[in-house]
Amino acid sequence: MEAPAPIASQPAPNQCLDTGFLTPESLTTTDMAALRACGLSQRKAEYLTGLARLFSDGVLTNEGIQGMDDATLTMELTKVRGLGQWSVHMFAMFHLGHPDILPVGDLGVRKGMQWLYGLKDLPAPETMEGVAAAWKPYRSVGSHYMWSAAASAPRSPNKKKAQSPAKRKKAAAAGELDGEKPT
């Protein structure tokens, strides 16, 4: 199973840039308009060039990142503007191949766990950690199963939207109750 697919209407950055020659140094000198033309927002383009600058300046190195344990990797990379825990988890899981990543902020993993374990609500991070403790040291594999479970879960029928008090009052005055007209 692969990471969630990008939005199809936007070209992937590797389709716009010459990835054969894509280096941190070349990214720091790439025109912002070229990055925007690849479908990146202004903010994401800024984050990407900022991250590239950290590599080109030697603050971050491939060797250093590959040698970090998961906790250190998360702590260090979330210091980078634009990188949150979810991004670091996906990077560790899909690029570095770390086998014990549990992305507690990923909606697909949360929905899969909710459905598979019969939980009434989406699980909180603490609940997820408790459930997934038995999966160690292969929580990345468990996460893949949760994505698959979320994709396979039956969809619930559309629930009626809750009405605001004003709409409810108006519906009652019109002889309707919860959107149903009396016969």
Coordinates of N, CA and C in Angstrom, one line a residue:
M1 N 0.8 -1.2 0.0 CA 0.0 0.0 0.0 C 0.9 1.2 0.0
E2 N 0.5 2.3 -0.7 CA 1.3 3.5 -0.8 C 0.6 4.6 0.0
A3 N 1.4 5.7 0.1 CA 0.8 6.9 0.8 C -0.4 7.4 0.0
P4 N -1.2 8.1 0.7 CA -2.4 8.7 0.0 C -2.0 9.5 -1.2
A5 N -2.7 9.4 -2.3 CA -2.4 10.0 -3.6 C -2.6 11.5 -3.5
P6 N -1.8 12.2 -4.3 CA -2.0 13.7 -4.3 C -3.2 14.0 -5.2
I7 N -3.7 15.2 -5.0 CA -4.9 15.6 -5.8 C -4.6 15.5 -7.3
A8 N -5.4 14.9 -8.0 CA -5.1 14.6 -9.5 C -5.0 15.9 -10.3
S9 N -5.7 16.9 -9.9 CA -5.8 18.1 -10.7 C -4.5 18.9 -10.7
Q10 N -3.6 18.6 -9.7 CA -2.4 19.3 -9.5 C -1.3 18.5 -10.0
P11 N -0.4 19.0 -10.9 CA 0.8 18.2 -11.3 C 1.7 18.0 -10.1
A12 N 2.3 16.8 -10.0 CA 3.2 16.5 -8.9 C 4.5 17.3 -9.2
P13 N 5.2 17.8 -8.1 CA 6.4 18.6 -8.3 C 7.4 17.9 -9.2
N14 N 7.5 16.6 -9.1 CA 8.5 15.9 -9.9 C 8.2 15.9 -11.4
Q15 N 6.9 16.3 -11.8 CA 6.6 16.4 -13.2 C 6.9 17.7 -13.7
C16 N 7.2 18.7 -12.9 CA 7.5 20.1 -13.3 C 8.9 20.4 -13.3
L17 N 9.6 19.8 -12.4 CA 11.1 20.1 -12.2 C 11.9 18.9 -12.7
D18 N 13.1 19.2 -13.1 CA 14.0 18.1 -13.6 C 14.5 17.4 -12.4
T19 N 13.9 16.4 -11.9 CA 14.3 15.7 -10.7 C 15.6 15.0 -10.8
G20 N 16.1 14.8 -12.0 CA 17.4 14.2 -12.1 C 18.5 15.1 -11.6
F21 N 18.2 16.4 -11.6 CA 19.2 17.3 -11.2 C 18.7 18.2 -10.0
L22 N 17.7 17.6 -9.3 CA 17.1 18.3 -8.2 C 18.0 18.1 -7.0
T23 N 18.5 19.2 -6.5 CA 19.4 19.1 -5.3 C 18.9 20.2 -4.3
P24 N 19.3 20.2 -3.1 CA 19.0 21.3 -2.2 C 19.5 22.6 -2.8
E25 N 20.7 22.6 -3.3 CA 21.3 23.8 -3.9 C 20.4 24.4 -5.0
S26 N 20.0 23.5 -5.9 CA 19.2 23.9 -7.1 C 17.8 24.4 -6.6
L27 N 17.3 23.8 -5.6 CA 16.0 24.3 -5.1 C 16.0 25.7 -4.5
T28 N 17.1 26.0 -3.8 CA 17.3 27.3 -3.1 C 17.4 28.4 -4.2
T29 N 17.8 28.0 -5.4 CA 17.9 29.1 -6.4 C 16.7 29.0 -7.5
T30 N 15.8 28.0 -7.3 CA 14.7 27.9 -8.2 C 13.7 29.1 -7.9
D31 N 13.2 29.7 -9.0 CA 12.3 30.8 -8.9 C 11.0 30.3 -8.2
M32 N 10.5 31.1 -7.3 CA 9.2 30.8 -6.6 C 8.1 30.5 -7.6
A33 N 8.1 31.3 -8.7 CA 7.0 31.1 -9.7 C 7.1 29.7 -10.3
A34 N 8.3 29.1 -10.5 CA 8.4 27.8 -11.1 C 7.9 26.8 -10.1
L35 N 8.1 27.0 -8.8 CA 7.6 26.0 -7.8 C 6.0 26.2 -7.7
R36 N 5.5 27.4 -7.9 CA 4.1 27.6 -7.9 C 3.5 27.0 -9.1
A37 N 4.1 27.0 -10.2 CA 3.6 26.4 -11.4 C 3.5 24.8 -11.3
C38 N 4.2 24.3 -10.4 CA 4.2 22.8 -10.1 C 3.0 22.5 -9.2
G39 N 2.2 23.5 -8.8 CA 1.1 23.2 -8.0 C 1.3 23.4 -6.5
L40 N 2.5 23.9 -6.1 CA 2.7 24.2 -4.7 C 2.1 25.6 -4.4
S41 N 1.6 25.7 -3.2 CA 1.1 27.0 -2.7 C 2.4 27.9 -2.4
Q42 N 2.2 29.2 -2.3 CA 3.3 30.0 -1.9 C 3.9 29.6 -0.6
R43 N 3.1 29.2 0.3 CA 3.6 28.8 1.6 C 4.4 27.5 1.5
K44 N 3.9 26.5 0.8 CA 4.6 25.3 0.6 C 5.9 25.4 -0.1
A45 N 5.9 26.3 -1.1 CA 7.1 26.6 -1.8 C 8.2 27.2 -0.9
E46 N 7.7 28.1 0.0 CA 8.6 28.7 1.0 C 9.2 27.6 1.9
Y47 N 8.3 26.7 2.4 CA 8.7 25.7 3.3 C 9.8 24.8 2.6
L48 N 9.5 24.5 1.3 CA 10.4 23.6 0.6 C 11.8 24.2 0.4
T49 N 11.8 25.5 0.0 CA 13.1 26.2 -0.2 C 13.8 26.4 1.2
G50 N 13.0 26.6 2.2 CA 13.6 26.7 3.6 C 14.3 25.4 4.0
L51 N 13.6 24.3 3.7 CA 14.1 22.9 4.0 C 15.4 22.7 3.2
A52 N 15.3 23.0 1.9 CA 16.5 22.8 1.0 C 17.7 23.6 1.5
R53 N 17.4 24.9 2.0 CA 18.5 25.7 2.5 C 19.2 25.1 3.7
L54 N 18.4 24.4 4.6 CA 19.0 23.7 5.7 C 19.9 22.6 5.3
F55 N 19.6 21.9 4.2 CA 20.4 20.9 3.7 C 21.7 21.5 3.0
S56 N 21.4 22.5 2.2 CA 22.6 23.1 1.4 C 23.6 23.8 2.4
D57 N 23.1 24.3 3.5 CA 23.9 24.9 4.5 C 24.6 23.9 5.5
G58 N 24.2 22.6 5.4 CA 24.8 21.6 6.2 C 24.2 21.4 7.6
V59 N 23.1 22.2 7.8 CA 22.4 22.1 9.1 C 21.8 20.7 9.3
L60 N 21.2 20.2 8.2 CA 20.6 18.9 8.1 C 21.4 18.1 7.0
T61 N 21.6 16.8 7.3 CA 22.3 16.0 6.3 C 21.5 14.6 6.2
N62 N 21.7 14.0 5.0 CA 21.0 12.7 4.8 C 21.6 11.7 5.8
E63 N 22.9 11.7 6.0 CA 23.5 10.8 7.0 C 22.9 11.0 8.4
G64 N 22.9 12.3 8.8 CA 22.4 12.6 10.1 C 20.9 12.2 10.3
I65 N 20.1 12.4 9.3 CA 18.7 12.0 9.4 C 18.5 10.5 9.5
Q66 N 19.3 9.8 8.6 CA 19.2 8.4 8.6 C 19.7 7.7 9.9
G67 N 20.5 8.4 10.6 CA 21.0 7.8 11.9 C 20.2 8.1 13.1
M68 N 19.1 8.9 12.9 CA 18.3 9.3 14.0 C 17.3 8.3 14.4
D69 N 17.0 8.1 15.7 CA 15.9 7.2 16.1 C 14.6 8.0 15.8
D70 N 13.5 7.4 15.9 CA 12.2 8.0 15.5 C 11.9 9.2 16.4
A71 N 12.1 9.2 17.7 CA 11.8 10.3 18.6 C 12.7 11.5 18.2
T72 N 14.0 11.3 18.0 CA 14.9 12.4 17.7 C 14.5 12.9 16.3
L73 N 14.2 12.1 15.3 CA 13.8 12.5 14.0 C 12.6 13.4 14.1
T74 N 11.6 13.0 14.8 CA 10.4 13.8 15.0 C 10.7 15.1 15.7
M75 N 11.5 15.1 16.7 CA 11.9 16.3 17.5 C 12.6 17.3 16.6
E76 N 13.6 16.8 15.8 CA 14.5 17.7 15.0 C 13.7 18.2 13.8
L77 N 13.0 17.3 13.1 CA 12.4 17.8 11.8 C 11.2 18.7 12.1
T78 N 10.5 18.5 13.2 CA 9.3 19.4 13.5 C 9.8 20.8 13.9
K79 N 11.1 21.0 14.1 CA 11.6 22.3 14.3 C 11.6 23.1 13.0
V80 N 11.6 22.4 11.9 CA 11.7 23.0 10.6 C 10.3 23.6 10.2
R81 N 10.3 24.9 9.9 CA 9.1 25.5 9.5 C 8.4 24.8 8.4
G82 N 7.1 24.4 8.7 CA 6.3 23.8 7.7 C 6.2 22.3 7.8
L83 N 7.1 21.7 8.7 CA 7.0 20.2 8.9 C 6.4 19.9 10.3
G84 N 5.3 19.2 10.2 CA 4.6 18.8 11.4 C 4.8 17.3 11.6
Q85 N 4.2 16.8 12.7 CA 4.4 15.4 13.1 C 3.9 14.5 12.0
W86 N 2.8 14.8 11.3 CA 2.3 13.9 10.3 C 3.3 13.8 9.1
S87 N 3.8 15.0 8.7 CA 4.8 15.0 7.6 C 6.0 14.1 8.0
V88 N 6.5 14.3 9.2 CA 7.7 13.5 9.6 C 7.4 12.0 9.7
H89 N 6.2 11.7 10.2 CA 5.8 10.3 10.2 C 5.7 9.7 8.8
M90 N 5.2 10.4 7.8 CA 5.1 9.9 6.5 C 6.5 9.8 5.8
F91 N 7.3 10.7 6.1 CA 8.7 10.7 5.6 C 9.5 9.5 6.2
A92 N 9.3 9.3 7.5 CA 10.0 8.2 8.2 C 9.5 6.8 7.7
M93 N 8.2 6.8 7.4 CA 7.6 5.5 7.0 C 7.9 5.2 5.6
F94 N 7.7 6.2 4.7 CA 7.7 5.9 3.2 C 9.1 6.1 2.6
H95 N 9.9 7.1 3.2 CA 11.2 7.3 2.6 C 12.3 6.6 3.3
L96 N 12.3 6.7 4.6 CA 13.3 6.0 5.4 C 13.1 4.6 5.7
G97 N 11.8 4.1 5.5 CA 11.5 2.7 5.8 C 11.4 2.3 7.2
H98 N 11.2 3.3 8.1 CA 11.1 2.9 9.5 C 9.9 2.0 9.8
P99 N 10.1 0.9 10.5 CA 9.1 -0.1 10.6 C 8.1 0.2 11.8
D100 N 8.4 1.1 12.7 CA 7.6 1.3 13.9 C 7.0 2.7 14.0
I101 N 6.3 3.1 13.0 CA 5.7 4.4 13.0 C 4.2 4.3 13.1
L102 N 3.6 5.0 14.1 CA 2.2 5.1 14.2 C 1.7 6.5 14.0
P103 N 1.2 6.9 12.9 CA 0.8 8.3 12.6 C -0.5 8.6 13.3
V104 N -0.5 8.9 14.6 CA -1.7 9.1 15.3 C -2.6 10.3 14.8
G105 N -2.0 11.2 14.0 CA -2.7 12.3 13.5 C -3.3 12.0 12.1
D106 N -3.1 10.8 11.6 CA -3.6 10.5 10.3 C -5.1 10.0 10.3
L107 N -6.0 10.7 9.6 CA -7.4 10.4 9.7 C -7.7 9.0 9.2
G108 N -7.0 8.6 8.1 CA -7.2 7.2 7.6 C -6.9 6.1 8.6
V109 N -5.8 6.3 9.3 CA -5.4 5.4 10.4 C -6.4 5.4 11.5
R110 N -6.8 6.6 11.9 CA -7.8 6.7 13.0 C -9.2 6.1 12.6
K111 N -9.6 6.3 11.3 CA -10.9 5.7 10.9 C -10.8 4.2 10.8
G112 N -9.7 3.7 10.3 CA -9.5 2.3 10.2 C -9.5 1.6 11.6
M113 N -8.8 2.2 12.5 CA -8.8 1.7 13.9 C -10.2 1.8 14.5
Q114 N -10.9 2.9 14.3 CA -12.3 3.0 14.8 C -13.2 1.9 14.2
W115 N -13.1 1.6 12.9 CA -14.0 0.6 12.3 C -13.6 -0.8 12.8
L116 N -12.3 -1.1 12.7 CA -11.8 -2.4 12.9 C -12.0 -2.8 14.4
Y117 N -11.9 -1.9 15.3 CA -12.0 -2.2 16.7 C -13.4 -1.8 17.3
G118 N -14.3 -1.4 16.4 CA -15.7 -1.2 16.8 C -15.8 0.0 17.8
L119 N -15.0 1.0 17.6 CA -15.0 2.2 18.5 C -16.2 3.1 18.1
K120 N -16.9 3.7 19.0 CA -17.9 4.6 18.7 C -17.4 5.9 18.1
D121 N -16.3 6.4 18.6 CA -15.8 7.7 18.1 C -14.4 7.4 17.5
L122 N -13.9 8.4 16.8 CA -12.5 8.3 16.3 C -11.6 8.2 17.6
P123 N -10.6 7.3 17.5 CA -9.8 7.2 18.7 C -8.8 8.4 18.9
A124 N -8.6 8.7 20.2 CA -7.7 9.7 20.6 C -6.3 9.1 20.4
P125 N -5.2 10.0 20.3 CA -3.9 9.5 20.2 C -3.5 8.5 21.3
E126 N -3.9 8.8 22.5 CA -3.6 7.9 23.6 C -4.2 6.5 23.4
T127 N -5.5 6.5 23.0 CA -6.2 5.2 22.7 C -5.4 4.5 21.6
M128 N -5.0 5.2 20.5 CA -4.3 4.5 19.4 C -3.0 3.9 19.9
E129 N -2.3 4.7 20.7 CA -1.0 4.2 21.3 C -1.2 2.9 22.1
G130 N -2.3 2.9 22.9 CA -2.6 1.7 23.7 C -3.0 0.5 22.8
V131 N -3.8 0.7 21.8 CA -4.2 -0.4 20.9 C -3.0 -0.9 20.2
A132 N -2.2 0.0 19.7 CA -1.1 -0.4 18.8 C 0.2 -0.8 19.6
A133 N 0.1 -0.8 20.9 CA 1.3 -1.3 21.6 C 1.6 -2.7 21.3
A134 N 0.6 -3.5 21.0 CA 0.8 -4.9 20.7 C 1.4 -5.1 19.3
W135 N 1.4 -4.1 18.5 CA 2.0 -4.1 17.1 C 3.5 -3.9 17.1
K136 N 4.0 -3.4 18.2 CA 5.5 -3.0 18.2 C 6.3 -4.3 17.9
P137 N 7.3 -4.2 17.2 CA 8.0 -3.0 16.5 C 7.5 -2.8 15.1
Y138 N 6.3 -3.2 14.7 CA 5.9 -3.1 13.3 C 4.6 -2.2 13.2
R139 N 4.6 -1.1 13.9 CA 3.4 -0.3 13.8 C 3.2 0.3 12.4
S140 N 4.2 0.4 11.6 CA 4.1 0.9 10.3 C 3.2 0.0 9.5
V141 N 3.4 -1.3 9.7 CA 2.6 -2.3 9.0 C 1.2 -2.2 9.5
G142 N 1.0 -2.1 10.8 CA -0.4 -1.9 11.3 C -1.0 -0.7 10.8
S143 N -0.3 0.4 10.5 CA -0.9 1.6 9.9 C -1.4 1.3 8.5
H144 N -0.6 0.5 7.8 CA -1.0 0.1 6.4 C -2.4 -0.6 6.5
Y145 N -2.5 -1.5 7.5 CA -3.7 -2.3 7.7 C -4.9 -1.3 8.0
M146 N -4.6 -0.3 8.8 CA -5.6 0.6 9.2 C -6.1 1.4 8.0
W147 N -5.2 1.8 7.1 CA -5.6 2.5 5.9 C -6.4 1.6 5.0
S148 N -6.0 0.4 4.9 CA -6.8 -0.6 4.2 C -8.2 -0.8 4.8
A149 N -8.2 -0.9 6.1 CA -9.5 -1.1 6.8 C -10.4 0.1 6.6
A150 N -9.9 1.3 6.6 CA -10.6 2.5 6.4 C -11.2 2.6 5.0
A151 N -10.4 2.1 4.1 CA -10.9 2.1 2.7 C -12.0 1.0 2.5
S152 N -11.9 0.0 3.3 CA -12.9 -1.1 3.1 C -14.1 -1.0 4.0
A153 N -14.1 -0.1 4.9 CA -15.2 0.1 5.9 C -16.5 0.5 5.2
P154 N -17.6 -0.1 5.6 CA -18.9 0.4 4.9 C -19.1 1.8 5.3
R155 N -19.6 2.5 4.3 CA -20.0 3.9 4.5 C -21.3 4.0 5.2
S156 N -21.4 4.9 6.2 CA -22.7 5.1 6.9 C -23.6 5.9 6.0
P157 N -24.9 5.7 6.1 CA -25.8 6.5 5.3 C -25.7 8.0 5.8
N158 N -26.1 8.8 4.9 CA -26.0 10.3 5.2 C -26.9 10.5 6.4
K159 N -26.3 11.2 7.4 CA -27.1 11.6 8.6 C -27.7 12.9 8.3
K160 N -28.9 13.1 8.9 CA -29.6 14.4 8.7 C -28.7 15.4 9.4
K161 N -28.6 16.5 8.8 CA -27.9 17.6 9.4 C -28.7 18.2 10.6
A162 N -28.0 18.5 11.6 CA -28.7 19.2 12.8 C -29.1 20.5 12.4
Q163 N -30.3 20.9 12.8 CA -30.8 22.2 12.4 C -30.5 23.2 13.5
S164 N -30.3 24.4 13.1 CA -30.1 25.5 14.1 C -31.4 25.8 14.7
P165 N -31.4 26.4 15.9 CA -32.7 26.7 16.5 C -33.6 27.6 15.6
A166 N -33.0 28.5 14.9 CA -33.8 29.4 14.0 C -34.5 28.6 12.9
K167 N -33.7 27.7 12.3 CA -34.3 26.8 11.2 C -35.3 25.9 11.7
R168 N -35.1 25.4 13.0 CA -36.1 24.5 13.6 C -37.4 25.2 13.8
K169 N -37.3 26.4 14.3 CA -38.5 27.2 14.6 C -39.2 27.5 13.3
K170 N -38.5 27.9 12.3 CA -39.1 28.1 11.0 C -39.8 26.9 10.4
A171 N -39.1 25.7 10.6 CA -39.7 24.5 10.1 C -41.0 24.1 10.9
A172 N -40.9 24.4 12.2 CA -42.1 24.1 13.0 C -43.3 25.0 12.6
A173 N -43.0 26.2 12.3 CA -44.0 27.2 11.9 C -44.6 26.8 10.6
A174 N -43.8 26.2 9.7 CA -44.3 25.8 8.4 C -45.0 24.4 8.4
G175 N -45.0 23.8 9.6 CA -45.7 22.5 9.8 C -44.7 21.4 9.4
E176 N -43.4 21.7 9.4 CA -42.5 20.6 9.1 C -41.7 20.2 10.4
L177 N -41.3 19.0 10.5 CA -40.6 18.6 11.6 C -39.4 17.8 11.1
D178 N -38.2 18.3 11.4 CA -36.9 17.7 10.9 C -36.9 17.5 9.4
G179 N -37.5 18.5 8.7 CA -37.4 18.5 7.3 C -38.5 17.6 6.6
E180 N -39.4 17.0 7.4 CA -40.4 16.1 6.9 C -41.8 16.9 6.9
K181 N -42.5 17.0 5.8 CA -43.8 17.7 5.8 C -44.8 16.7 6.3
P182 N -45.8 17.2 7.1 CA -46.9 16.4 7.6 C -47.8 16.0 6.4
T183 N -48.4 14.8 6.5 CA -49.2 14.3 5.4 C -50.7 14.7 5.7

